[in-house]
Coordinates of C-alpha atoms and ligand atoms in Angstrom, one line a residue:
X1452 CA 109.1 138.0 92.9
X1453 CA 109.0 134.7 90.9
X1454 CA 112.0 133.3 89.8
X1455 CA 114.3 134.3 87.7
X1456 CA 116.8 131.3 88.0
X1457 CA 114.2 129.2 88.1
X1458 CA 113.6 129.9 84.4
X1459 CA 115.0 127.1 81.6
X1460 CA 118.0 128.7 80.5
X1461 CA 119.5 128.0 84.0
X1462 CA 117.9 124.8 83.9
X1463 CA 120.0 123.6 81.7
X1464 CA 123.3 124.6 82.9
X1465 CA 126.0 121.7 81.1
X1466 CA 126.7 119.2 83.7
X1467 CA 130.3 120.3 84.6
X1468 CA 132.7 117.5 84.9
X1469 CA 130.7 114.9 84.8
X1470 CA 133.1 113.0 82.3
X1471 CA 136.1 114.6 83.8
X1472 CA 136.4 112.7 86.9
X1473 CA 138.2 109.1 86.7
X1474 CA 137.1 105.9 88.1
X1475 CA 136.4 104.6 90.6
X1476 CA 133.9 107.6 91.2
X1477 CA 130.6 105.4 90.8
X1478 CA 129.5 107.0 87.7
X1479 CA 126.3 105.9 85.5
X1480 CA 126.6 105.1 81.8
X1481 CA 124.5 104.5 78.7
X1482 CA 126.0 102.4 75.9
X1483 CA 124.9 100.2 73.5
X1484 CA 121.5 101.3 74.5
X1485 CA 121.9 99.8 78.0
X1486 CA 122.7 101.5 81.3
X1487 CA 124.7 100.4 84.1
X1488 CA 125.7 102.3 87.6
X1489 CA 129.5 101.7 87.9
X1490 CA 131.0 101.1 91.2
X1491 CA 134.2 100.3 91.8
X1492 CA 134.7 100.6 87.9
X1493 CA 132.4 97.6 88.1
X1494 CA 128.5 97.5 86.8
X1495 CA 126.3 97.0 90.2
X1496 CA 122.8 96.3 90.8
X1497 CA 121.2 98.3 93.9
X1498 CA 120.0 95.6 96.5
X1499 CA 118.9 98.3 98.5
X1500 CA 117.5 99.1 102.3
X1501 CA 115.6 102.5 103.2
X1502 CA 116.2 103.3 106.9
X1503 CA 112.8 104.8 108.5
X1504 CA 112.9 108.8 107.9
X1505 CA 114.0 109.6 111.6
X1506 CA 116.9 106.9 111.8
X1507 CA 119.6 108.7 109.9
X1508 CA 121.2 109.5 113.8
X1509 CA 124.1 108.1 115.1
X1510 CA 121.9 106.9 117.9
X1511 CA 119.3 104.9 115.6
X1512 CA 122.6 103.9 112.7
X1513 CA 123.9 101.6 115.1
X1514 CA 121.3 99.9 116.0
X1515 CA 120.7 99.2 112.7
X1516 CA 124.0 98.0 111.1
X1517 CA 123.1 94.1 112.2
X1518 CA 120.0 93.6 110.8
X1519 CA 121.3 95.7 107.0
X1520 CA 123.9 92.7 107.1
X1521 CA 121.1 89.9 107.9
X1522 CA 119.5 91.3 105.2
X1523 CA 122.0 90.7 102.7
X1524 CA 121.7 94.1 101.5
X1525 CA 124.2 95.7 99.7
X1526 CA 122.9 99.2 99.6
X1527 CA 121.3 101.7 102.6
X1528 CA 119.3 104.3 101.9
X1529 CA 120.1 107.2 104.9
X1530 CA 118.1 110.4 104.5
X1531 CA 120.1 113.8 105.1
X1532 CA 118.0 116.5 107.2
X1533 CA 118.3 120.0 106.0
X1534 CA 117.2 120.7 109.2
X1535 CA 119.8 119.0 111.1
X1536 CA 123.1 119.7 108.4
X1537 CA 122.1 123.6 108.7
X1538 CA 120.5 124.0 112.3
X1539 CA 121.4 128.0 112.0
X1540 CA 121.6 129.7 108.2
X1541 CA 125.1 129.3 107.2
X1542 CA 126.5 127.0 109.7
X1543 CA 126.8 123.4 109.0
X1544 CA 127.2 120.2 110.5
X1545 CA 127.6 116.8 108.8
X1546 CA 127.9 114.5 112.2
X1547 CA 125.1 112.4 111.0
X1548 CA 126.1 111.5 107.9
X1549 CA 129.9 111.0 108.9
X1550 CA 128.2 108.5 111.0
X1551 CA 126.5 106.6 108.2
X1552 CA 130.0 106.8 106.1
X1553 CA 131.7 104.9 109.2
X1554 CA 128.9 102.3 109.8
X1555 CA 128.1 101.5 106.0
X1556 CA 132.1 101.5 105.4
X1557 CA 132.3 99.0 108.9
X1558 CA 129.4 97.3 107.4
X1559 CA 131.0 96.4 103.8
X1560 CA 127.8 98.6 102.0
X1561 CA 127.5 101.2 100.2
X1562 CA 124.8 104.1 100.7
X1563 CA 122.7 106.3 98.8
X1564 CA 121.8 109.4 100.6
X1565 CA 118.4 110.9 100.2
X1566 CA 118.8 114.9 100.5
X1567 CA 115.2 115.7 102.3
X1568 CA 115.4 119.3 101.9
X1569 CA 112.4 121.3 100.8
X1570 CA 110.3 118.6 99.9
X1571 CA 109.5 115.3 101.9
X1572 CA 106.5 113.8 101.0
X1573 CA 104.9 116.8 99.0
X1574 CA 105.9 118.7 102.4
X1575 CA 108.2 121.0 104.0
X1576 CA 108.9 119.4 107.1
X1577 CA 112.8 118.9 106.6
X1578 CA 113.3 122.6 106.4
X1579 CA 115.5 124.3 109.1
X1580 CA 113.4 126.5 111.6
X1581 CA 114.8 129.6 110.3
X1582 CA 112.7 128.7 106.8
X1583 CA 109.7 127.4 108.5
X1584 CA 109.9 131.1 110.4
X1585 CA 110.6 133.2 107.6
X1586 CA 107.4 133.0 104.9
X1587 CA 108.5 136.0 103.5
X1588 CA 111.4 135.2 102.0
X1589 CA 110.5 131.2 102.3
X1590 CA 107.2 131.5 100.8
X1591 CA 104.9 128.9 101.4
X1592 CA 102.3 127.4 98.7
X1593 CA 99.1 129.4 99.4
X1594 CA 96.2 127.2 98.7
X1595 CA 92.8 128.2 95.4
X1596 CA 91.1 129.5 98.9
X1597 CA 93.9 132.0 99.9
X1598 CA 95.0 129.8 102.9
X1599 CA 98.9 129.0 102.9
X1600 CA 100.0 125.0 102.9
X1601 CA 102.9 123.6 104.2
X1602 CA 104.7 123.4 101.4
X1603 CA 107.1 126.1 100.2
X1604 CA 106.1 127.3 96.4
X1605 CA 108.5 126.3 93.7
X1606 CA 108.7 129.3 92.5
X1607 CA 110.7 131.2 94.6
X1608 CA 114.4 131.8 93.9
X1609 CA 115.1 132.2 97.6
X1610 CA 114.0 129.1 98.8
X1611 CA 116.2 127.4 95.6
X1612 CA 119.5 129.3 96.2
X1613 CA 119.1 128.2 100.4
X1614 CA 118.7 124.8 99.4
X1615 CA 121.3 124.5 96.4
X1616 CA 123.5 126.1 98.8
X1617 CA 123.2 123.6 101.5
X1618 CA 123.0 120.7 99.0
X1619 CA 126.2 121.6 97.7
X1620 CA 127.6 122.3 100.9
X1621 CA 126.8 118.7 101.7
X1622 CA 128.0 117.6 98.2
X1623 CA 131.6 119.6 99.0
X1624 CA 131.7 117.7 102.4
X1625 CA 131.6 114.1 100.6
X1626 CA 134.0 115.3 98.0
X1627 CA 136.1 116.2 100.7
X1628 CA 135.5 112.8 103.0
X1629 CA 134.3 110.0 100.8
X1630 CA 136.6 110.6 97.5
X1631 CA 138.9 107.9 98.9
X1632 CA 136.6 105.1 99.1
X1633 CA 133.1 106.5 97.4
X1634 CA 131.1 104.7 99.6
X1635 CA 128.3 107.1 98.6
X1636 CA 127.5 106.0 95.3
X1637 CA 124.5 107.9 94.8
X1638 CA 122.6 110.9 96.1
X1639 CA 118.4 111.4 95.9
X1640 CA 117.6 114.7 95.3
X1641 CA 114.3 115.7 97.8
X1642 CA 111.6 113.1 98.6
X1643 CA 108.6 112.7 96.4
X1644 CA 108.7 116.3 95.8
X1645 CA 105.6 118.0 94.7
X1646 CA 102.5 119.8 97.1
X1647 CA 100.2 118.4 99.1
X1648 CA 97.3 120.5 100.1
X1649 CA 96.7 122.0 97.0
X1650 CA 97.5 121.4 92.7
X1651 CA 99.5 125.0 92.8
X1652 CA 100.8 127.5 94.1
X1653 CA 97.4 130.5 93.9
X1654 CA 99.3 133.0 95.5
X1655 CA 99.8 136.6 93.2
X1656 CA 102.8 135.8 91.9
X1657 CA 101.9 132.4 91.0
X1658 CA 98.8 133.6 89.5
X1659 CA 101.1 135.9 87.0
X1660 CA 102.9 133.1 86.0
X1661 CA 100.3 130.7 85.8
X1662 CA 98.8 133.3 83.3
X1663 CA 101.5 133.2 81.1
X1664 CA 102.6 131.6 77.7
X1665 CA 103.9 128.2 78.7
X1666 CA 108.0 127.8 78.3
X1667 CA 108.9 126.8 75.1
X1668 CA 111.0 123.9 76.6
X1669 CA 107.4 122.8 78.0
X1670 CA 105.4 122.9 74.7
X1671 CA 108.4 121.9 72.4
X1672 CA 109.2 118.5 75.0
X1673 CA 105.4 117.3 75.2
X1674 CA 104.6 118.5 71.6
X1675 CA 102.0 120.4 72.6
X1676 CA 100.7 123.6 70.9
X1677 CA 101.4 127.4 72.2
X1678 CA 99.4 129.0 74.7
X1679 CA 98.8 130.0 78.2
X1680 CA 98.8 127.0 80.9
X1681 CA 94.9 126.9 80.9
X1682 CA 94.9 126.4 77.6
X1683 CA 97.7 124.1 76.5
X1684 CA 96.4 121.7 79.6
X1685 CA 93.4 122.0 80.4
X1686 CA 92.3 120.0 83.4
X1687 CA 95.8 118.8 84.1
X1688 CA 97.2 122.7 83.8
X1689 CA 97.9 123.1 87.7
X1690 CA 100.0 120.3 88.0
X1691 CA 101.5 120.4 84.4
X1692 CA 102.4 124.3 85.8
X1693 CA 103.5 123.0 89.6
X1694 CA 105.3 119.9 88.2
X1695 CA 107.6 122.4 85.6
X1696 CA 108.4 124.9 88.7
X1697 CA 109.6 121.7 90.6
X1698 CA 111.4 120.3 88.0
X1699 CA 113.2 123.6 87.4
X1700 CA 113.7 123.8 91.1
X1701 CA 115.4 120.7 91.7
X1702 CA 117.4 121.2 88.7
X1703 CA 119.1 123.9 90.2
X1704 CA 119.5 122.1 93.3
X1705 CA 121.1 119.2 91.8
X1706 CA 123.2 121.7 89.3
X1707 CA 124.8 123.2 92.3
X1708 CA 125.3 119.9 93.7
X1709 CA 126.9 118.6 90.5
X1710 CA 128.9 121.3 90.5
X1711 CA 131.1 120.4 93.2
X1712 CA 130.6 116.5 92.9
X1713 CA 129.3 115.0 90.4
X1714 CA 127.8 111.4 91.9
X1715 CA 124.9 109.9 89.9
X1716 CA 121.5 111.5 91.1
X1717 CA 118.2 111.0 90.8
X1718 CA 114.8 112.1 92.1
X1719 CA 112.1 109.5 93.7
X1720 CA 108.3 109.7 92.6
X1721 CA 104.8 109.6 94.3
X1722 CA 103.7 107.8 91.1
X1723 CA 100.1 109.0 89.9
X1724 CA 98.8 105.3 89.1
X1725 CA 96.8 104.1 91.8
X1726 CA 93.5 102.9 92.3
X1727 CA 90.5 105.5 93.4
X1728 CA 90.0 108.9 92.8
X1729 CA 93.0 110.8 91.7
X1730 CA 93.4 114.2 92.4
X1731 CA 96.9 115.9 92.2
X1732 CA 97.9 117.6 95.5
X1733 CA 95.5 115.4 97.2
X1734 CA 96.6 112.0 95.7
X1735 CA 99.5 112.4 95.4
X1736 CA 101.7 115.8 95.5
X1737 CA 100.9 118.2 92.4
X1738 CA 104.6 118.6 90.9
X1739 CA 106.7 115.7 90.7
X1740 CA 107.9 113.7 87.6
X1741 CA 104.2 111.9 87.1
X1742 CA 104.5 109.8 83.6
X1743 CA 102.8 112.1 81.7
X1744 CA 105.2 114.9 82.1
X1745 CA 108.4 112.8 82.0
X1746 CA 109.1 114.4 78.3
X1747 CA 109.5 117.4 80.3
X1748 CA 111.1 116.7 83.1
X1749 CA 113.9 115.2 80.7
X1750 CA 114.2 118.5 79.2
X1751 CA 114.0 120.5 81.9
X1752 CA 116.2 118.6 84.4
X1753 CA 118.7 117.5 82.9
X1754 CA 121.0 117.1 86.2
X1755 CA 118.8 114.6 87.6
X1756 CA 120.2 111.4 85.8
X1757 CA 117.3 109.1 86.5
X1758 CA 113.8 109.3 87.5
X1759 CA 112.3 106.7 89.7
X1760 CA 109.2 105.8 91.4
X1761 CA 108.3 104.4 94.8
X1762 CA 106.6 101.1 93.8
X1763 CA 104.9 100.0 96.5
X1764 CA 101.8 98.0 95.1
X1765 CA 101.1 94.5 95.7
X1766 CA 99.0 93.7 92.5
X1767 CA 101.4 92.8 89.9
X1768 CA 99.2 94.4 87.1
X1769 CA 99.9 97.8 88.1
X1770 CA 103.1 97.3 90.1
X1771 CA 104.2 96.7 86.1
X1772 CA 102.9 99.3 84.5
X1773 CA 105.1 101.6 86.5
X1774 CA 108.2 100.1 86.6
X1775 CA 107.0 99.8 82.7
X1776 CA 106.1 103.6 82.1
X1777 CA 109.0 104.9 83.9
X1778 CA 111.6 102.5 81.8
X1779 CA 112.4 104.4 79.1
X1780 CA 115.5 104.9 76.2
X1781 CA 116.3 108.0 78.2
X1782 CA 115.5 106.7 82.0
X1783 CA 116.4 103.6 83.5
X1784 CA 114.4 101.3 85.7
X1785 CA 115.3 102.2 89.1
X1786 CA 113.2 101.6 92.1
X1787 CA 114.1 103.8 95.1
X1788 CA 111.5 102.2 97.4
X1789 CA 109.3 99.2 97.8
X1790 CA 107.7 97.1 100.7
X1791 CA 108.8 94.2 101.9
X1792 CA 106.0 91.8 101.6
X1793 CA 106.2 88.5 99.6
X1794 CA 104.8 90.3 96.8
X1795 CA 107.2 92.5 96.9
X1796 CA 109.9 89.9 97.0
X1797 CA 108.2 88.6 93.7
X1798 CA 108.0 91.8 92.1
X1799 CA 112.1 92.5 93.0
X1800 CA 112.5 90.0 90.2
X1801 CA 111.1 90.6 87.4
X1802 CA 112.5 94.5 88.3
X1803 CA 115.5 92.9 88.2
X1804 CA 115.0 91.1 85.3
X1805 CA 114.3 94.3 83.2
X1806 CA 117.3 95.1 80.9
X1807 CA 119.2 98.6 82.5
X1808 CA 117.5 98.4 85.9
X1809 CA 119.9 100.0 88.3
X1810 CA 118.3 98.0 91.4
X1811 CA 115.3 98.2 93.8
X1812 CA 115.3 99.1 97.6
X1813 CA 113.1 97.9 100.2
X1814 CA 111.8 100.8 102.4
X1815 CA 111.6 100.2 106.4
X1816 CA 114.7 98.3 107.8
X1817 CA 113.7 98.6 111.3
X1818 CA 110.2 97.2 110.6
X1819 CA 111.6 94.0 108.9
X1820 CA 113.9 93.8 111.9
X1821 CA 111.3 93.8 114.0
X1822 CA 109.5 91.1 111.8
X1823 CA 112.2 88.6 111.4
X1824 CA 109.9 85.3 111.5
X1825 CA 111.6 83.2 114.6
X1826 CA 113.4 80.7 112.2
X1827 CA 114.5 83.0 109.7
X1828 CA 116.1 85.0 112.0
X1829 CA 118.0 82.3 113.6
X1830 CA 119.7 81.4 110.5
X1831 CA 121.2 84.8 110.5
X1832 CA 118.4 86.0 107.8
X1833 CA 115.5 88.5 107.7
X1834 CA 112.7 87.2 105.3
X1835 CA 111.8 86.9 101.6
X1836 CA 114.0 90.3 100.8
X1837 CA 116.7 88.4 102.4
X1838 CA 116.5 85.7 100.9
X1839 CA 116.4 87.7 97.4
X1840 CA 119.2 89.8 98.1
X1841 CA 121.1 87.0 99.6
X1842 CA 120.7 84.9 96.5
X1843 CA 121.5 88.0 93.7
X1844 CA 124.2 90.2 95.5
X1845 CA 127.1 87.7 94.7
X1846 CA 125.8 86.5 91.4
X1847 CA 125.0 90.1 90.4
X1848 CA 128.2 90.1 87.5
X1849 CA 127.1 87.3 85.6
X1850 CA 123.3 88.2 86.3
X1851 CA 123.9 91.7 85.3
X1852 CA 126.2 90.2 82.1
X1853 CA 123.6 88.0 80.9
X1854 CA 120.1 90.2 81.1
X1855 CA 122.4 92.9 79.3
X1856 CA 122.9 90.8 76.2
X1857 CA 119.4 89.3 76.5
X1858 CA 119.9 86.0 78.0
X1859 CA 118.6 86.4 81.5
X1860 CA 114.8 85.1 81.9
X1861 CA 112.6 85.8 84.7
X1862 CA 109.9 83.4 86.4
X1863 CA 107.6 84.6 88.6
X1864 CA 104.3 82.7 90.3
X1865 CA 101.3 85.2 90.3
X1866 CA 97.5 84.1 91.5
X1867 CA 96.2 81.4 88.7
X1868 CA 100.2 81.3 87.1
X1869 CA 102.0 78.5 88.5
X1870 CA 103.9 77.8 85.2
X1871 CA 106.4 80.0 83.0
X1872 CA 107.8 79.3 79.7
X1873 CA 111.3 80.3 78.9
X1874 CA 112.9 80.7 75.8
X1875 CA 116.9 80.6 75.0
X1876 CA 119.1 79.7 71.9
X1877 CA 118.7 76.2 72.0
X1878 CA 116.9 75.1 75.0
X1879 CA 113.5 76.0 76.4
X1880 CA 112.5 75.5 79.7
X1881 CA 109.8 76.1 82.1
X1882 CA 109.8 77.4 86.0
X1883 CA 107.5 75.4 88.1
X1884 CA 105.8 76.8 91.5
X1885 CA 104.1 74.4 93.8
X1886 CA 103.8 70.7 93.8
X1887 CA 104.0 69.1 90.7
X1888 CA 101.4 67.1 89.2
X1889 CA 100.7 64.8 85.9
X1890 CA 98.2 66.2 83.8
X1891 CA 96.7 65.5 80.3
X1892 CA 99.1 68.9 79.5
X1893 CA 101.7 67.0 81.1
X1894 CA 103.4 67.7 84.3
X1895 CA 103.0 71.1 86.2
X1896 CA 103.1 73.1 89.2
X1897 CA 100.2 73.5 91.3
X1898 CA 101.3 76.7 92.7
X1899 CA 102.8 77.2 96.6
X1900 CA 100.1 78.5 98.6
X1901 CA 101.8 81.2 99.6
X1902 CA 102.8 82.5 95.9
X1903 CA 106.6 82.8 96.8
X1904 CA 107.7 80.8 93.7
X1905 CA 110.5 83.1 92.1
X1906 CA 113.6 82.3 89.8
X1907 CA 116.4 83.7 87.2
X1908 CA 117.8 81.5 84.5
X1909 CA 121.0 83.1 83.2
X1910 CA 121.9 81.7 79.5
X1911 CA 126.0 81.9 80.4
X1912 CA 127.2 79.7 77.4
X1913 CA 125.1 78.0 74.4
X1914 CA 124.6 74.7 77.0
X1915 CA 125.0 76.6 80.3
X1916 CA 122.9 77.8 82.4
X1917 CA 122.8 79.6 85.9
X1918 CA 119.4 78.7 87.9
X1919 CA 118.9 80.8 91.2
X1920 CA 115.5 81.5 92.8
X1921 CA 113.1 80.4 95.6
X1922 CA 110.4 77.6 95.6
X1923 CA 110.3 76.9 92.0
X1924 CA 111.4 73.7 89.8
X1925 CA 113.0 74.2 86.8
X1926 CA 113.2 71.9 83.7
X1927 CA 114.6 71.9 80.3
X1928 CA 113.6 70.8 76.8
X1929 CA 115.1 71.2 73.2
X1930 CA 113.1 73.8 71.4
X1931 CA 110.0 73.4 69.4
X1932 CA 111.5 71.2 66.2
X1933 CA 114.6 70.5 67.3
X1934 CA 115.4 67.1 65.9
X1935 CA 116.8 65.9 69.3
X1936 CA 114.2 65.4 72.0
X1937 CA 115.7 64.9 75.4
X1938 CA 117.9 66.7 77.7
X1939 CA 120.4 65.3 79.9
X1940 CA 122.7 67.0 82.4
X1941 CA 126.2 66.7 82.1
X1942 CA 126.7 68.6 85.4
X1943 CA 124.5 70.2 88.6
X1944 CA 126.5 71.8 90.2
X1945 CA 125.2 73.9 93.6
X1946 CA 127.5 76.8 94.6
X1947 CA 127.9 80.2 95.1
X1948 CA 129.9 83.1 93.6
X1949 CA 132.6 84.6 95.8
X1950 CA 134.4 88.0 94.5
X1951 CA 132.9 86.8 90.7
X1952 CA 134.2 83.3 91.0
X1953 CA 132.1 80.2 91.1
X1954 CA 132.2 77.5 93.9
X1955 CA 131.2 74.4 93.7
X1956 CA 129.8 73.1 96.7
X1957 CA 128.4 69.3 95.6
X1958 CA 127.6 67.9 92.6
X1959 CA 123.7 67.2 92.5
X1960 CA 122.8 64.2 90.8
X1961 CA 119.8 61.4 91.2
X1962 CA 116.6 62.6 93.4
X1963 CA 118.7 65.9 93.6
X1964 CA 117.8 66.1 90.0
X1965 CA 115.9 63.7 88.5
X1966 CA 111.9 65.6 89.3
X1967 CA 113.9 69.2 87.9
X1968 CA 116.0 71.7 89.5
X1969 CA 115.0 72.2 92.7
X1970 CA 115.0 75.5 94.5
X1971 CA 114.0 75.5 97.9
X1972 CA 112.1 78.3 100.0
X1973 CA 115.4 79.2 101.2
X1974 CA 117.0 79.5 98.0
X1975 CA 119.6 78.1 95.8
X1976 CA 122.4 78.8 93.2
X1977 CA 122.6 76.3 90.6
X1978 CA 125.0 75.9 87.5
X1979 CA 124.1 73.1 85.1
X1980 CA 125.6 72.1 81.8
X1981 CA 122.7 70.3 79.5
X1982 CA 123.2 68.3 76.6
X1983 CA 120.5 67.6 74.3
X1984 CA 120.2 63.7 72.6
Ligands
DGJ2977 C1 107.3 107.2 101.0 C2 108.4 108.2 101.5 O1 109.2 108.5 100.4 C3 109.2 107.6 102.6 O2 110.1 108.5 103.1 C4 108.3 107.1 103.7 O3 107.6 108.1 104.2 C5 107.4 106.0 103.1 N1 106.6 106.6 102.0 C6 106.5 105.4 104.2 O4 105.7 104.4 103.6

């Protein structure tokens, strides 16, 4: 029979203890309109790596441990397998991700584990045999032709109590192993949950439900008016219908979870924008947190903290209108995968850049391994992610200090935009990509032919400013009016941030200086003190 669990009332079970627990359990909080992930009683930014989805072995960890610290990152992303954590019904085993606790902790990282349980990629592929086996009790979606796809239904409490009941078995084990150190500092509930193969679940069941009066919690959170599925949403009615049994679903799972340990979780997106036809459960899976049942899923799933989506396009347009859609007073920016192409590493910034982002991680840490360009990986590095996360994970306090109180600016070169304005207090200033040349609009960048140009200008005091980015040249001017007209340094200094401290490496001074601020393709840290006269 359809659920009765899975109905809103148990949806939205209290979150127990969440505010009970003291630091230095990471924690997520919302103040002052701004959110920040706490670690170490600290705010942190997610640098973040996603191993491949069959890595999370022993045998395939170690391998990987060099390259996660050539690439600077701070967080790894190590999928759980149902299928491996409970090989028999009932019996666990948590050798895996002992394993990634000991390497991350060897390592000097921290992990977020990604619990693929009944969904993985709008699949059931993760599930132990003895579900796969059993359709009875496991139901599977059954497709509008009658044939079933390999997907198990949301709406089945079976299926929900077997995974809660694993996912908080797993939950337990870190409480019991990891509440020394919380190296763990976050768990993803499933993987871009929803079906593929089909909007809904058709089987006769389903069709009962799908018959009834939407959920109040439904039509009350979307302000829609009463009425049966078909009715309230028309065309979009299967996957408004699948995408409320999932969010109920994974509510549970996460409750239980909670329950026992209450890390920070969230749940990772197939996002619906993309270019050609769109077709839920073709498209993308039919049931996850798409943006235009986000109201919902807020109301519904309350034990899933944050809501992100896998951001993996390269055109900048639409790469920003889903970080944009999925930024929202009661969801922060989070990005829980991406690619690792220069694009990419432009688009990490201005995700960065976005007030209450929690971070960004770069799927595929074997492939870049495998990619390290010759000369890049001789200087112990791994590419343009690298070179990112290299250049933000020490300066990530004052970073993180600044955008928060709205004096971090980001610069990013896109096709045709080789120059960015900035605007602070009592300087402007403008980010230059490319060679610079003298024009009747004065003196600008050209653009790098290979568009990496990418920088952050921190406002840290009225006259000081921290510069860090990658092939871009940055100059200052008094604002628009001001009665002083020129800018001079009082101090460049290059450097780096160690444990939240500055050190100053040289002074820069004369051709270091004199044609702007000069970050190189490898990167560079700058601190500079202006004066205006
Ligand atoms: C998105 C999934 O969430 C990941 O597990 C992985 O399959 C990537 N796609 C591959 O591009």
């Amino acid at each position: 029979m359809p659920s009765k669990i899975l109905s809103a009332c148990a949806a939205l079970l209290p979150i127990a203890g969440l505010t009970a627990i003291a630091e230095p359990m990471p924690k997520l909080t919302h103040e002052n309109d701004t959110y920040t992930l706490q670690v170490d009683g600290k705010p942190y930014l997610v640098l973040g790596a996603q191993i491949h989805n069959s890595s999370g072995w022993p045998a395939s960890l170690d391998a990987l441990w060099p390259s996660v610290r050539q690439l600077h990152a701070n967080t790894i992303m190590v999928p759980v397998y149902w299928e491996a954590v409970e090989p028999e019904q009932g019996k666990f085993d948590f050798s895996n991700v002992d394993a990634a606790i000991k390497g991350a902790r060897d390592s000097g990282v921290r992990l977020t584990l990604l619990w693929f349980g009944t969904w993985k990629n709008g699949g059931m592929d993760y599930t132990p045999p003895w579900v796969k086996s059993d359709p009875q009790t496991y139901p599977r979606v059954i497709d509008a032709d009658g044939h079933p796809v390999d997907a198990l239904s949301p709406l089945f409490d079976n299926s929900a109590n077997a995974d809660a009941k694993a996912f908080s078995a797993l939950m337990q084990h870190l409480k019991e192993t990891d509440s020394d150190k919380h190296t763990v500092i976050m768990v993803q509930v499933e993987n871009e949950a929803g079906t593929l193969g089909s909007d809904r679940d058709y089987s006769p069941d389903a069709n009962k439900a799908f018959a009834q009066p939407v959920p109040d919690v439904v039509v009350n959170s979307l302000h829609k008016k009463a009425g049966t599925w078909q009715e309230v949403f028309g065309p979009d009615a299967p996957e408004s219908f699948a995408s409320y049994y999932t969010a109920v679903y994974i509510n549970h799972v996460a409750a239980a979870g909670k329950a026992v340990n209450p890390l920070p979780m969230y749940v990772n997106v197939w996002p619906r924008e993309q270019s050609g036809l769109l077709r839920p459960g073709y498209s993308s899976p039919s049931g996850g947190a798409v943006t235009a049942l986000l109201d919902m899923w807020k109301a519904v799933a309350p034990s899933i903290d944050v809501i992100g989506a896998d951001n993996y396009d390269t055109n900048f347009d639409l790469y920003l209108t889903i970080a944009q859609r999925y930024t929202r007073p009661d969801n922060p920016l989070f990005v829980p995968e991406t690619g690792h192409t220069m694009a990419h590493a432009r688009h990490m910034f201005y995700i960065i850049g976005t007030p209450s982002a929690l971070g960004i991680s770069m799927f595929g840490i074997n492939t870049i391994s495998a990619e390290i360009p010759e000369s890049l990986a001789q200087r112990n590095d791994t590419g343009e992610v690298a070179i990112n996360y290299r250049l933000l994970g020490p300066a990530m306090g004052p970073i993180l200090a600044a955008r928060d109180a709205g004096h971090l600016q980001t610069a990013v070169e896109e096709d045709g935009i080789s120059n960015r304005e900035l605007k602070f207090d009592n300087y402007d200033a403008v980010a230059r990509f490319g060679p610079i040349r003298s024009s009747y609009s004065g003196e600008k960048g050209t653009g790098n032919m290979d568009l990496s140009g990418r920088a952050l200008v921190a406002q840290l005091a009225p006259d000081e400013f921290l510069v860090l980015g990658s092939n871009a040249n940055v100059v200052f001017s008094p604002k628009l009016g001001d009665s002083q007209k020129h800018v001079s340094y009082l101090w460049v200094e290059e450097g780096s941030y160690e444990n939240g401290t500055w050190h100053r490496t040289r002074l820069l001074n004369g051709d270091e200086t004199y044609f702007g601020l000069i970050l190189p393709h490898d990167g560079q840290t700058l601190r500079v003190k202006l004066m205006k006269y």
